[in-house]
Tab-separated table of C-alpha atoms and ligand atoms in Angstrom:
chain	number	residue	atom	x	y	z
F	1269	MET	CA	-0.030	-0.119	0.179
F	1270	ALA	CA	2.906	2.423	-0.570
F	1271	GLU	CA	1.017	4.613	-2.812
F	1272	HIS	CA	-1.209	5.411	-0.165
F	1273	VAL	CA	1.762	7.039	1.737
F	1274	PRO	CA	2.401	10.466	0.946
F	1275	GLY	CA	5.361	11.215	-0.926
F	1276	THR	CA	6.257	7.863	-2.111
F	1277	SER	CA	3.994	7.734	-5.315
F	1278	SER	CA	5.847	7.364	-8.535
F	1279	LEU	CA	4.653	10.778	-9.789
F	1280	ALA	CA	6.823	13.572	-8.559
F	1281	GLU	CA	3.921	15.888	-7.568
F	1282	PRO	CA	5.114	18.316	-4.826
F	1283	GLU	CA	2.950	17.479	-1.544
F	1284	PRO	CA	1.146	20.706	-1.140
F	1285	GLU	CA	-0.409	20.555	-4.604
F	1286	ARG	CA	-1.528	16.808	-4.036
F	1287	GLN	CA	-3.019	17.929	-0.723
F	1288	GLN	CA	-4.775	20.821	-2.663
F	1289	ARG	CA	-6.316	18.437	-4.973
F	1290	LEU	CA	-7.399	16.288	-2.615
F	1291	ARG	CA	-9.211	19.084	-0.588
F	1292	GLN	CA	-11.420	19.539	-3.967
F	1293	ILE	CA	-13.017	16.285	-3.106
F	1294	PRO	CA	-16.742	17.363	-1.558
F	1295	SER	CA	-17.092	16.312	1.993
F	1296	ILE	CA	-19.715	13.564	2.651
F	1297	SER	CA	-22.305	15.797	3.699
F	1298	ALA	CA	-21.860	17.968	0.923
F	1299	ILE	CA	-22.355	15.022	-1.460
F	1300	LEU	CA	-25.483	13.725	0.415
F	1301	ALA	CA	-27.094	17.409	-0.365
F	1302	TYR	CA	-26.813	17.242	-4.088
F	1303	PRO	CA	-30.465	17.110	-5.336
F	1304	GLU	CA	-29.513	14.254	-7.585
F	1305	LEU	CA	-29.542	11.862	-4.518
F	1306	GLU	CA	-32.715	13.377	-2.845
F	1307	GLY	CA	-34.622	10.523	-4.338
F	1308	TYR	CA	-32.508	7.765	-2.986
F	1309	LEU	CA	-32.442	9.138	0.450
F	1310	GLU	CA	-36.204	9.076	0.345
F	1311	ARG	CA	-35.560	5.159	-0.639
F	1312	PHE	CA	-32.433	4.148	1.148
F	1313	PRO	CA	-31.671	4.355	4.977
F	1314	ASN	CA	-29.366	7.488	5.324
F	1315	GLU	CA	-26.421	5.184	6.553
F	1316	VAL	CA	-26.575	3.142	3.416
F	1317	VAL	CA	-26.081	6.109	0.932
F	1318	THR	CA	-23.581	7.470	3.497
F	1319	GLN	CA	-21.662	4.315	3.418
F	1320	VAL	CA	-21.655	4.149	-0.496
F	1321	ALA	CA	-20.470	7.692	-0.553
F	1322	GLN	CA	-17.679	7.007	1.512
F	1323	GLN	CA	-16.734	4.108	-0.507
F	1324	VAL	CA	-16.728	6.085	-3.468
F	1325	VAL	CA	-14.661	8.885	-2.133
F	1326	GLY	CA	-12.129	6.423	-0.707
F	1327	ARG	CA	-11.503	5.047	-4.278
F	1328	VAL	CA	-11.168	8.634	-5.564
F	1329	ARG	CA	-8.599	9.646	-2.894
F	1330	THR	CA	-6.746	6.361	-3.353
F	1331	ALA	CA	-6.870	7.115	-7.132
F	1332	MET	CA	-5.535	10.853	-6.867
F	1333	LEU	CA	-2.762	9.729	-4.544
F	1334	SER	CA	-1.583	7.358	-7.319
F	1335	GLY	CA	-1.667	10.095	-9.542
F	1336	SER	CA	-4.518	9.986	-11.539
F	1337	ALA	CA	-6.278	13.322	-13.129
F	1338	GLU	CA	-8.618	15.225	-10.945
F	1339	VAL	CA	-12.280	14.010	-10.316
F	1340	HIS	CA	-15.184	16.688	-11.028
F	1341	PRO	CA	-17.780	16.417	-7.997
F	1342	ASP	CA	-20.486	15.589	-10.786
F	1343	GLN	CA	-18.554	12.160	-11.277
F	1344	ILE	CA	-18.374	11.512	-7.528
F	1345	ILE	CA	-22.119	12.010	-7.501
F	1346	ASP	CA	-22.716	9.835	-10.744
F	1347	ALA	CA	-20.559	6.876	-9.268
F	1348	VAL	CA	-22.678	7.105	-6.150
F	1349	ARG	CA	-25.869	6.601	-7.999
F	1350	ARG	CA	-24.675	4.018	-10.305
F	1351	GLU	CA	-23.840	2.031	-7.155
F	1352	LEU	CA	-27.092	2.679	-5.313
F	1353	ASP	CA	-29.041	1.854	-8.648
F	1354	GLN	CA	-27.090	-1.351	-8.367
F	1355	LEU	CA	-28.257	-2.178	-5.087
F	1356	GLU	CA	-31.718	-1.168	-5.976
F	1357	ARG	CA	-31.845	-3.433	-9.141
F	1358	PRO	CA	-31.618	-7.113	-8.528
F	1359	ARG	CA	-28.753	-8.370	-10.892
F	1360	LEU	CA	-31.076	-11.341	-11.507
F	1361	SER	CA	-33.896	-9.601	-12.964
F	1362	PRO	CA	-35.371	-10.998	-16.039
F	1363	ILE	CA	-33.557	-10.474	-19.657
F	1364	ILE	CA	-35.196	-11.335	-22.884
F	1365	ASN	CA	-33.273	-13.815	-24.819
F	1366	GLY	CA	-32.730	-12.711	-28.412
F	1367	THR	CA	-30.020	-14.954	-29.244
F	1368	GLY	CA	-31.723	-18.180	-30.452
F	1369	VAL	CA	-30.088	-20.376	-27.813
F	1370	ILE	CA	-32.557	-22.118	-26.150
F	1371	ILE	CA	-30.903	-23.598	-23.115
F	1372	HIS	CA	-28.512	-20.756	-22.587
F	1373	THR	CA	-26.258	-21.401	-19.359
F	1374	ASN	CA	-25.557	-17.553	-19.032
F	1375	LEU	CA	-28.900	-16.672	-19.151
F	1376	GLY	CA	-29.856	-19.481	-16.382
F	1377	ARG	CA	-30.805	-22.108	-18.697
F	1378	ALA	CA	-34.441	-23.302	-19.076
F	1379	PRO	CA	-37.139	-20.635	-18.289
F	1380	VAL	CA	-40.104	-22.844	-16.311
F	1381	SER	CA	-43.653	-23.102	-17.355
F	1382	ALA	CA	-46.007	-20.773	-15.391
F	1383	GLU	CA	-47.363	-23.642	-13.658
F	1384	THR	CA	-44.033	-24.865	-12.466
F	1385	ALA	CA	-43.165	-21.057	-11.263
F	1386	GLU	CA	-46.329	-21.192	-9.191
F	1387	ALA	CA	-45.748	-24.128	-7.429
F	1388	MET	CA	-42.244	-23.076	-6.857
F	1389	ALA	CA	-43.557	-19.851	-5.341
F	1390	GLU	CA	-46.098	-21.093	-3.428
F	1391	THR	CA	-43.736	-23.998	-1.917
F	1392	ALA	CA	-41.368	-21.363	-1.029
F	1393	SER	CA	-43.896	-18.843	0.837
F	1394	ARG	CA	-45.810	-21.661	2.794
F	1395	TYR	CA	-45.190	-24.767	4.651
F	1396	THR	CA	-45.389	-27.756	2.845
F	1397	PRO	CA	-45.416	-31.569	3.895
F	1398	LEU	CA	-42.141	-31.966	2.627
F	1399	GLU	CA	-41.020	-34.864	4.729
F	1400	LEU	CA	-44.458	-35.849	6.271
F	1401	GLU	CA	-46.502	-38.527	5.394
F	1402	LEU	CA	-50.271	-37.207	5.839
F	1403	ASP	CA	-52.068	-40.348	6.209
F	1404	SER	CA	-49.957	-41.566	9.220
F	1405	GLY	CA	-48.619	-38.274	10.460
F	1406	ARG	CA	-45.187	-40.057	10.426
F	1407	ARG	CA	-41.847	-38.689	9.015
F	1408	GLY	CA	-42.156	-39.499	5.167
F	1409	GLY	CA	-39.581	-39.400	2.041
F	1410	ARG	CA	-39.163	-36.389	0.258
F	1411	MET	CA	-38.874	-38.291	-3.184
F	1412	VAL	CA	-42.008	-40.181	-3.221
F	1413	GLU	CA	-43.822	-37.944	-5.415
F	1414	ILE	CA	-41.002	-37.447	-7.993
F	1415	SER	CA	-40.229	-41.229	-8.025
F	1416	ARG	CA	-44.054	-42.126	-8.527
F	1417	LEU	CA	-43.949	-39.534	-11.726
F	1418	LEU	CA	-40.891	-41.108	-13.058
F	1419	ARG	CA	-41.776	-44.560	-12.641
F	1420	LEU	CA	-44.765	-43.943	-15.015
F	1421	LEU	CA	-42.844	-41.461	-17.446
F	1422	VAL	CA	-39.579	-43.339	-18.015
F	1423	GLY	CA	-40.076	-46.744	-16.306
F	1424	ALA	CA	-37.499	-45.786	-13.400
F	1425	GLU	CA	-38.214	-48.091	-10.345
F	1426	SER	CA	-36.775	-45.256	-7.902
F	1427	SER	CA	-35.375	-41.665	-8.308
F	1428	LEU	CA	-33.755	-39.124	-6.273
F	1429	VAL	CA	-33.267	-35.223	-6.913
F	1430	VAL	CA	-29.849	-33.751	-6.020
F	1431	ASN	CA	-28.699	-30.175	-6.567
F	1432	ASN	CA	-27.922	-30.558	-10.277
F	1433	ASN	CA	-26.471	-33.179	-12.707
F	1434	ALA	CA	-22.541	-32.748	-11.493
F	1435	ALA	CA	-23.947	-33.531	-7.940
F	1436	ALA	CA	-25.743	-36.487	-9.241
F	1437	VAL	CA	-22.822	-38.003	-10.924
F	1438	LEU	CA	-20.493	-37.481	-8.118
F	1439	LEU	CA	-22.864	-38.943	-5.546
F	1440	VAL	CA	-23.494	-41.820	-7.740
F	1441	LEU	CA	-19.842	-42.668	-8.011
F	1442	SER	CA	-19.179	-41.972	-4.354
F	1443	ALA	CA	-22.156	-44.114	-3.331
F	1444	LEU	CA	-21.529	-47.044	-5.582
F	1445	CYS	CA	-18.019	-47.029	-6.627
F	1446	ALA	CA	-15.535	-45.594	-3.996
F	1447	GLY	CA	-12.168	-47.485	-3.636
F	1448	ARG	CA	-13.003	-49.634	-6.669
F	1449	GLU	CA	-12.693	-49.340	-10.380
F	1450	VAL	CA	-15.214	-47.564	-12.873
F	1451	ILE	CA	-14.211	-48.409	-16.573
F	1452	VAL	CA	-14.834	-45.386	-18.904
F	1453	SER	CA	-14.181	-45.109	-22.853
F	1454	ARG	CA	-11.262	-42.899	-23.641
F	1455	SER	CA	-13.879	-41.130	-25.936
F	1456	GLN	CA	-15.960	-40.497	-22.958
F	1457	SER	CA	-13.249	-39.369	-20.625
F	1458	ILE	CA	-14.326	-35.746	-21.264
F	1459	GLU	CA	-15.141	-32.231	-20.116
F	1460	ILE	CA	-18.473	-30.950	-20.214
F	1461	GLY	CA	-17.554	-27.578	-19.035
F	1462	GLY	CA	-17.693	-25.166	-15.912
F	1463	GLY	CA	-15.172	-27.399	-14.242
F	1464	PHE	CA	-16.954	-30.893	-15.047
F	1465	ARG	CA	-14.656	-33.344	-16.088
F	1466	ILE	CA	-14.948	-36.967	-15.731
F	1467	PRO	CA	-11.333	-37.889	-14.701
F	1468	GLU	CA	-11.698	-35.359	-11.915
F	1469	VAL	CA	-15.183	-36.117	-10.672
F	1470	LEU	CA	-14.253	-40.106	-10.514
F	1471	ALA	CA	-10.995	-38.866	-8.743
F	1472	GLN	CA	-13.031	-36.923	-6.203
F	1473	SER	CA	-15.653	-39.823	-5.588
F	1474	GLY	CA	-12.735	-42.090	-4.467
F	1475	ALA	CA	-13.284	-44.436	-7.467
F	1476	ARG	CA	-10.441	-45.301	-9.820
F	1477	LEU	CA	-10.608	-44.692	-13.540
F	1478	VAL	CA	-9.708	-47.345	-15.923
F	1479	GLU	CA	-9.651	-45.907	-19.417
F	1480	VAL	CA	-10.320	-48.315	-22.360
F	1481	GLY	CA	-10.539	-48.068	-26.270
F	1482	THR	CA	-9.179	-44.781	-28.154
F	1483	THR	CA	-10.444	-41.511	-28.530
F	1484	ASN	CA	-12.380	-42.582	-31.589
F	1485	ARG	CA	-13.229	-46.143	-31.368
F	1486	THR	CA	-13.841	-48.338	-28.271
F	1487	TYR	CA	-15.443	-51.777	-28.565
F	1488	VAL	CA	-17.083	-54.074	-25.876
F	1489	ARG	CA	-14.016	-56.447	-26.108
F	1490	ASP	CA	-12.122	-53.414	-24.781
F	1491	TYR	CA	-14.377	-52.817	-21.962
F	1492	ALA	CA	-14.462	-56.843	-21.297
F	1493	ALA	CA	-10.683	-57.130	-21.100
F	1494	ALA	CA	-10.484	-54.216	-18.249
F	1495	ILE	CA	-12.814	-56.109	-15.688
F	1496	THR	CA	-11.156	-57.211	-12.962
F	1497	SER	CA	-12.553	-58.420	-9.078
F	1498	GLU	CA	-11.659	-54.335	-8.283
F	1499	THR	CA	-14.319	-53.352	-10.954
F	1500	ALA	CA	-17.439	-51.639	-9.508
F	1501	ALA	CA	-19.022	-50.330	-12.645
F	1502	ILE	CA	-19.111	-49.304	-16.176
F	1503	LEU	CA	-19.844	-45.509	-16.701
F	1504	SER	CA	-20.924	-44.349	-19.971
F	1505	VAL	CA	-21.156	-40.598	-20.714
F	1506	HIS	CA	-23.155	-38.705	-23.199
F	1507	TRP	CA	-21.335	-36.326	-25.637
F	1508	SER	CA	-23.646	-33.440	-24.696
F	1509	ASN	CA	-21.792	-30.418	-26.208
F	1510	PHE	CA	-19.270	-31.919	-28.885
F	1511	ARG	CA	-19.291	-34.540	-31.476
F	1512	ILE	CA	-16.614	-37.007	-32.800
F	1513	VAL	CA	-17.218	-37.891	-36.399
F	1514	GLY	CA	-15.619	-39.826	-39.165
F	1515	PHE	CA	-13.907	-43.340	-38.492
F	1516	THR	CA	-15.837	-43.932	-34.905
F	1517	ALA	CA	-17.124	-46.887	-32.856
F	1518	GLN	CA	-18.962	-46.994	-29.768
F	1519	PRO	CA	-20.800	-49.942	-28.434
F	1520	ALA	CA	-24.722	-49.474	-27.933
F	1521	LEU	CA	-25.476	-48.911	-24.256
F	1522	ALA	CA	-27.522	-52.507	-24.614
F	1523	GLU	CA	-24.380	-54.471	-25.360
F	1524	LEU	CA	-22.684	-52.661	-22.379
F	1525	ALA	CA	-25.491	-53.579	-20.045
F	1526	GLU	CA	-25.274	-57.139	-21.005
F	1527	LEU	CA	-21.607	-57.078	-20.655
F	1528	ALA	CA	-22.153	-55.254	-17.100
F	1529	HIS	CA	-24.562	-57.629	-15.954
F	1530	GLN	CA	-22.994	-60.886	-17.114
F	1531	ARG	CA	-20.190	-59.835	-14.925
F	1532	GLY	CA	-22.061	-58.387	-11.979
F	1533	LEU	CA	-21.225	-54.935	-12.518
F	1534	VAL	CA	-23.492	-51.679	-12.464
F	1535	LEU	CA	-23.845	-49.650	-15.672
F	1536	ILE	CA	-24.417	-46.009	-15.172
F	1537	GLU	CA	-25.167	-43.770	-17.811
F	1538	ASP	CA	-24.689	-39.778	-17.342
F	1539	LEU	CA	-27.183	-38.648	-19.994
F	1540	GLY	CA	-26.568	-35.211	-19.593
F	1541	SER	CA	-29.728	-33.343	-21.045
F	1542	GLY	CA	-32.122	-35.997	-20.138
F	1543	ALA	CA	-34.649	-35.529	-22.583
F	1544	LEU	CA	-38.109	-37.117	-21.942
F	1545	LEU	CA	-39.340	-36.301	-25.778
F	1546	ASP	CA	-37.981	-37.304	-28.887
F	1547	THR	CA	-36.047	-34.056	-30.493
F	1548	ALA	CA	-36.124	-35.877	-34.077
F	1549	PRO	CA	-39.812	-34.802	-35.446
F	1550	PHE	CA	-38.328	-31.041	-34.978
F	1551	GLY	CA	-35.659	-31.541	-37.406
F	1552	LEU	CA	-33.041	-32.230	-34.883
F	1553	ALA	CA	-30.835	-35.040	-34.326
F	1554	HIS	CA	-32.252	-37.546	-31.914
F	1555	GLU	CA	-30.998	-36.799	-28.392
F	1556	PRO	CA	-31.240	-40.289	-26.539
F	1557	THR	CA	-34.049	-40.172	-23.786
F	1558	VAL	CA	-34.242	-41.076	-20.281
F	1559	GLY	CA	-36.507	-44.017	-20.839
F	1560	GLU	CA	-34.470	-45.387	-23.778
F	1561	ALA	CA	-31.560	-45.468	-21.623
F	1562	LEU	CA	-33.166	-47.492	-18.826
F	1563	SER	CA	-34.781	-49.810	-21.394
F	1564	ALA	CA	-31.452	-50.461	-22.842
F	1565	GLY	CA	-30.377	-51.940	-19.420
F	1566	ALA	CA	-28.585	-48.809	-17.582
F	1567	ASP	CA	-29.020	-49.301	-13.812
F	1568	ILE	CA	-28.568	-45.838	-13.043
F	1569	VAL	CA	-29.388	-42.667	-15.119
F	1570	CYS	CA	-28.256	-39.131	-14.199
F	1571	PHE	CA	-29.430	-36.183	-15.859
F	1572	SER	CA	-30.044	-32.341	-15.643
F	1573	GLY	CA	-33.657	-30.958	-14.411
F	1574	ASP	CA	-32.721	-27.654	-16.495
F	1575	LYS	CA	-31.682	-28.794	-19.746
F	1576	LEU	CA	-34.439	-30.605	-22.021
F	1577	LEU	CA	-36.631	-31.568	-19.227
F	1578	GLY	CA	-37.159	-27.630	-19.100
F	1579	GLY	CA	-37.602	-27.642	-15.230
F	1580	PRO	CA	-35.800	-25.648	-12.531
F	1581	GLN	CA	-31.791	-26.578	-11.724
F	1582	ALA	CA	-31.608	-30.110	-10.429
F	1583	GLY	CA	-29.830	-33.351	-10.891
F	1584	ILE	CA	-32.011	-36.524	-11.284
F	1585	ILE	CA	-30.902	-40.069	-10.460
F	1586	SER	CA	-33.415	-42.811	-11.678
F	1587	GLY	CA	-33.018	-46.458	-11.605
F	1588	LYS	CA	-32.861	-49.680	-9.772
F	1589	TRP	CA	-34.705	-49.448	-6.547
F	1590	GLU	CA	-31.747	-51.102	-4.419
F	1591	LEU	CA	-29.052	-48.866	-5.918
F	1592	VAL	CA	-30.933	-45.557	-5.737
F	1593	SER	CA	-31.642	-46.314	-2.201
F	1594	ARG	CA	-27.966	-47.138	-1.415
F	1595	VAL	CA	-27.213	-43.605	-2.886
F	1596	ALA	CA	-29.692	-41.780	-1.107
F	1597	ALA	CA	-28.118	-43.350	2.193
F	1598	HIS	CA	-24.608	-41.911	1.276
F	1599	PRO	CA	-23.760	-39.004	3.602
F	1600	LEU	CA	-23.016	-36.682	0.333
F	1601	ALA	CA	-26.817	-37.243	-0.311
F	1602	ARG	CA	-27.648	-34.983	2.378
F	1603	ALA	CA	-24.973	-32.306	1.250
F	1604	VAL	CA	-26.299	-32.081	-2.336
F	1605	ARG	CA	-29.859	-32.436	-1.773
F	1606	ALA	CA	-32.602	-30.548	-3.679
F	1607	ASP	CA	-34.521	-27.974	-1.908
F	1608	LYS	CA	-38.317	-27.800	-1.624
F	1609	THR	CA	-38.872	-25.557	-4.476
F	1610	ALA	CA	-36.659	-27.420	-6.876
F	1611	LEU	CA	-38.745	-30.608	-5.788
F	1612	ALA	CA	-42.167	-28.982	-6.294
F	1613	GLY	CA	-40.717	-27.521	-9.620
F	1614	ILE	CA	-39.591	-30.647	-11.134
F	1615	ALA	CA	-42.649	-32.351	-10.055
F	1616	ALA	CA	-44.987	-29.759	-11.565
F	1617	THR	CA	-42.680	-29.755	-14.781
F	1618	LEU	CA	-43.096	-33.878	-14.808
F	1619	ARG	CA	-46.670	-33.396	-14.867
F	1620	HIS	CA	-46.833	-31.745	-18.145
F	1621	TYR	CA	-45.197	-34.576	-19.510
F	1622	LEU	CA	-47.745	-36.900	-17.961
F	1623	TYR	CA	-50.849	-35.022	-19.355
F	1624	HIS	CA	-49.036	-34.981	-22.738
F	1625	GLU	CA	-49.002	-31.144	-22.742
F	1626	ALA	CA	-45.122	-30.573	-22.663
F	1627	LEU	CA	-45.237	-29.121	-26.184
F	1628	THR	CA	-47.618	-26.417	-25.274
F	1629	LYS	CA	-46.859	-25.946	-21.546
F	1630	VAL	CA	-42.867	-26.444	-21.239
F	1631	PRO	CA	-41.130	-23.151	-22.609
F	1632	VAL	CA	-38.337	-25.138	-23.897
F	1633	TRP	CA	-40.481	-27.445	-25.921
F	1634	ARG	CA	-42.647	-24.627	-27.005
F	1635	MET	CA	-39.443	-22.863	-28.437
F	1636	ILE	CA	-38.194	-26.027	-30.134
F	1637	SER	CA	-41.632	-27.049	-31.674
F	1638	ALA	CA	-42.437	-23.213	-32.626
F	1639	PRO	CA	-43.574	-23.307	-36.119
F	1640	LEU	CA	-41.694	-20.864	-38.740
F	1641	ASP	CA	-44.557	-18.859	-40.050
F	1642	GLN	CA	-45.379	-17.994	-36.379
F	1643	LEU	CA	-42.073	-16.839	-35.655
F	1644	GLU	CA	-41.775	-14.761	-39.105
F	1645	ALA	CA	-45.404	-13.115	-37.986
F	1646	ARG	CA	-43.861	-12.117	-34.594
F	1647	CYS	CA	-40.982	-10.592	-36.369
F	1648	ARG	CA	-42.884	-8.441	-38.579
F	1649	SER	CA	-45.328	-7.256	-35.987
F	1650	TRP	CA	-41.894	-5.978	-33.958
F	1651	VAL	CA	-40.972	-4.174	-37.155
F	1652	ALA	CA	-44.473	-2.660	-37.505
F	1653	GLN	CA	-44.598	-1.635	-33.894
F	1654	LEU	CA	-41.065	-0.227	-34.537
F	1655	GLY	CA	-42.729	2.284	-37.185
F	1656	HIS	CA	-41.327	0.345	-40.124
F	1657	LEU	CA	-37.820	1.889	-39.548
F	1658	PRO	CA	-35.762	1.985	-42.882
F	1659	GLY	CA	-33.341	-1.017	-42.935
F	1660	LEU	CA	-34.964	-2.795	-40.346
F	1661	ALA	CA	-35.665	-6.545	-41.886
F	1662	VAL	CA	-36.862	-9.854	-41.008
F	1663	VAL	CA	-34.066	-12.442	-41.830
F	1664	GLU	CA	-33.722	-16.268	-41.682
F	1665	SER	CA	-31.734	-17.416	-38.618
F	1666	GLN	CA	-30.458	-20.506	-37.009
F	1667	ALA	CA	-31.530	-21.076	-33.574
F	1668	THR	CA	-29.914	-23.998	-31.233
F	1669	VAL	CA	-30.689	-26.064	-28.335
F	1670	GLY	CA	-27.656	-25.092	-26.215
F	1671	GLY	CA	-27.127	-26.202	-22.940
F	1672	GLY	CA	-25.044	-28.868	-23.827
F	1673	SER	CA	-27.400	-30.660	-25.914
F	1674	LEU	CA	-27.363	-31.629	-29.773
F	1675	PRO	CA	-23.969	-29.748	-30.778
F	1676	GLY	CA	-24.049	-28.601	-34.309
F	1677	GLU	CA	-27.758	-28.953	-34.366
F	1678	THR	CA	-29.547	-26.006	-35.500
F	1679	LEU	CA	-33.351	-25.246	-35.966
F	1680	PRO	CA	-34.302	-23.035	-38.763
F	1681	SER	CA	-35.701	-19.424	-37.381
F	1682	ARG	CA	-36.558	-16.120	-38.154
F	1683	ALA	CA	-34.877	-12.926	-36.464
F	1684	LEU	CA	-35.232	-9.163	-36.530
F	1685	ALA	CA	-32.237	-7.533	-38.212
F	1686	ILE	CA	-30.780	-4.290	-37.337
F	1687	PRO	CA	-28.005	-3.680	-39.782
F	1688	GLU	CA	-24.992	-1.588	-38.930
F	1689	ALA	CA	-25.983	1.344	-41.117
F	1690	VAL	CA	-29.084	1.509	-38.958
F	1691	ALA	CA	-27.473	1.698	-35.651
F	1692	ARG	CA	-25.079	4.140	-37.071
F	1693	ALA	CA	-27.968	6.360	-38.412
F	1694	HIS	CA	-28.774	6.538	-34.276
F	1695	GLY	CA	-25.186	7.330	-33.526
F	1696	LEU	CA	-24.301	4.049	-32.384
F	1697	THR	CA	-21.893	1.252	-33.282
F	1698	LEU	CA	-23.391	-2.424	-33.208
F	1699	ASP	CA	-21.522	-3.335	-29.954
F	1700	GLN	CA	-23.078	0.027	-28.455
F	1701	LEU	CA	-26.741	-0.806	-29.351
F	1702	ALA	CA	-26.049	-4.197	-28.107
F	1703	GLN	CA	-24.740	-2.933	-24.684
F	1704	ARG	CA	-27.658	-0.447	-24.485
F	1705	LEU	CA	-30.043	-3.492	-24.883
F	1706	ARG	CA	-28.286	-5.569	-22.390
F	1707	THR	CA	-28.260	-2.444	-19.890
F	1708	GLY	CA	-31.574	-1.520	-20.584
F	1709	ARG	CA	-34.988	-1.924	-18.829
F	1710	PRO	CA	-36.288	-4.160	-20.035
F	1711	ALA	CA	-32.992	-5.981	-20.762
F	1712	VAL	CA	-32.549	-7.935	-24.109
F	1713	MET	CA	-29.755	-10.257	-24.988
F	1714	PRO	CA	-29.143	-9.853	-28.784
F	1715	ARG	CA	-26.812	-11.865	-31.114
F	1716	VAL	CA	-24.361	-9.689	-33.397
F	1717	GLU	CA	-23.260	-11.359	-36.244
F	1718	ASN	CA	-22.128	-10.661	-39.908
F	1719	GLY	CA	-22.638	-6.683	-39.473
F	1720	ARG	CA	-26.195	-6.954	-38.072
F	1721	LEU	CA	-27.734	-7.283	-34.527
F	1722	LEU	CA	-30.133	-9.960	-34.544
F	1723	ILE	CA	-33.128	-10.850	-32.328
F	1724	ASP	CA	-34.070	-14.325	-32.875
F	1725	ALA	CA	-37.912	-14.866	-32.400
F	1726	ARG	CA	-37.737	-18.526	-31.240
F	1727	THR	CA	-36.300	-17.681	-27.912
F	1728	VAL	CA	-38.210	-14.373	-26.842
F	1729	LEU	CA	-40.996	-15.597	-24.756
F	1730	PRO	CA	-44.597	-15.251	-26.037
F	1731	GLY	CA	-45.075	-12.610	-23.306
F	1732	GLU	CA	-42.317	-10.393	-24.003
F	1733	ASP	CA	-42.998	-9.210	-27.253
F	1734	GLY	CA	-44.059	-5.587	-26.067
F	1735	ASP	CA	-41.437	-5.403	-23.615
F	1736	LEU	CA	-38.881	-6.334	-26.574
F	1737	VAL	CA	-40.492	-3.546	-28.517
F	1738	GLN	CA	-40.048	-1.064	-25.937
F	1739	ALA	CA	-36.740	-1.880	-25.103
F	1740	LEU	CA	-35.740	-1.502	-28.937
F	1741	ARG	CA	-37.187	2.042	-28.946
F	1742	GLN	CA	-35.068	3.209	-26.109
F	1743	ALA	CA	-31.924	1.532	-27.107
F	1744	LEU	CA	-32.537	3.405	-30.590
F	1745	GLY	CA	-33.254	6.436	-28.581
F	1746	ARG	CA	-36.751	6.873	-30.007
F	1747	GLY	CA	-38.773	6.488	-27.245
K	4	LIG	C1	-24.615	-30.755	-18.359
K	4	LIG	C2	-23.977	-32.165	-18.158
K	4	LIG	C3	-23.444	-32.444	-17.014
K	4	LIG	C4	-23.500	-30.979	-15.553
K	4	LIG	O1	-24.931	-31.025	-15.400
K	4	LIG	P1	-25.291	-29.940	-14.313
K	4	LIG	O2	-26.880	-30.000	-14.359
K	4	LIG	O3	-25.141	-28.577	-15.426
K	4	LIG	O4	-24.725	-29.773	-13.204
K	4	LIG	C5	-22.819	-33.435	-16.454
K	4	LIG	N1	-22.700	-34.566	-17.636
K	4	LIG	C6	-23.280	-34.170	-18.761
K	4	LIG	C7	-23.074	-35.312	-19.976
K	4	LIG	C8	-23.668	-33.020	-19.146
K	4	LIG	O5	-24.199	-32.828	-20.257
């Protein structure tokens, strides 16, 4: 902190002049008296505004002592206002997703259905029989309802919900394989992102990784040759967000199941996305479903709640009753368990599948199944509401599922395009326009591509059209 000591700064400014400049910083009481802060002093307790002003002044002093130029009082007031604005506006307030990436991890993955959000909010604000059996009045299991729903939907004997899929995989390996060997194909000893690497998760669980095959080709005989008395399981990991193409080979899950069961091993499948519906009817590649993995013979399947399932963040472990019970009894299960709102949200989301209404109710599936003409019509109505600004266009776009599902697969879509020239006509570069949209109210996340700013209609929720038009007007300075 040498710079804070007068006289030791690298700048050779004489001491009296430095003191002179520091005296130009207004006092805290002078700052609080600025009319710009009046409204804030009505909304915030006095000491909060005071503290923020002190922090800003402290930073300005430090900057001045280390030689930066003068700071005008107006800049100090602006900085105080910005900090107070940030305190006032929750960082996790809604943003309109114009990127065309349906499961956008940076934007919080799947938005949930209205029914799911309502179930979660009600469970959060009231008491609920989370661990109470109503008939007997005794303590009851947290997982009864979700197990019952998944038994019907995917044929799982039993299910357990935890914090996320990373926790699900770690827990399963810890409970079923610690101290023993787990066989994984070299093509599946992978990183999914965000620090989720199969070799590291395995190490963390206390299991020993035994890699077999090669990066592009692995055969059943490779797995068979690696089985020893130490082997606990075969782990299969879905290639969620990359592809290996060309000269490749990978045994079908059913073949691995046959081998595992002949040799008394457990077959664990990390499905990642965990679709309950087939993606193929929508022009996408087929993403393996939870039901398929279980009928192929996987003993345990792990998948996310907030990817293609379209629910809140969760990790779901479905499979054989005896194995799921052992997983649930492991001490780590308590550490990674799902909270009551997640359980209520997953159950509400699963009910949409039960009633065959997922395509119309679950936002992720609504977006996947939205017809092109509908997307085109929405873009046209945005253009009309913007007053047919010259240069605006409705263009073809490619939406993606995202969120570690169906890499390289696209869905034809439509987007509103704002070309660079239109932004320039409003005195903005495309990046400035994008920044204005992101920081506006309502906030919008666009996609900038090939000299145009795009708002892809596939990921804009149906109720957001009015807000989107308002945000675009504001960003272009028209409204
Ligand atoms: C996404 C994914 C994970 C991690 O799931 P989270 O729910 O993000 O914790 C693990 N494995 C695979 C194969 C995935 O696709």
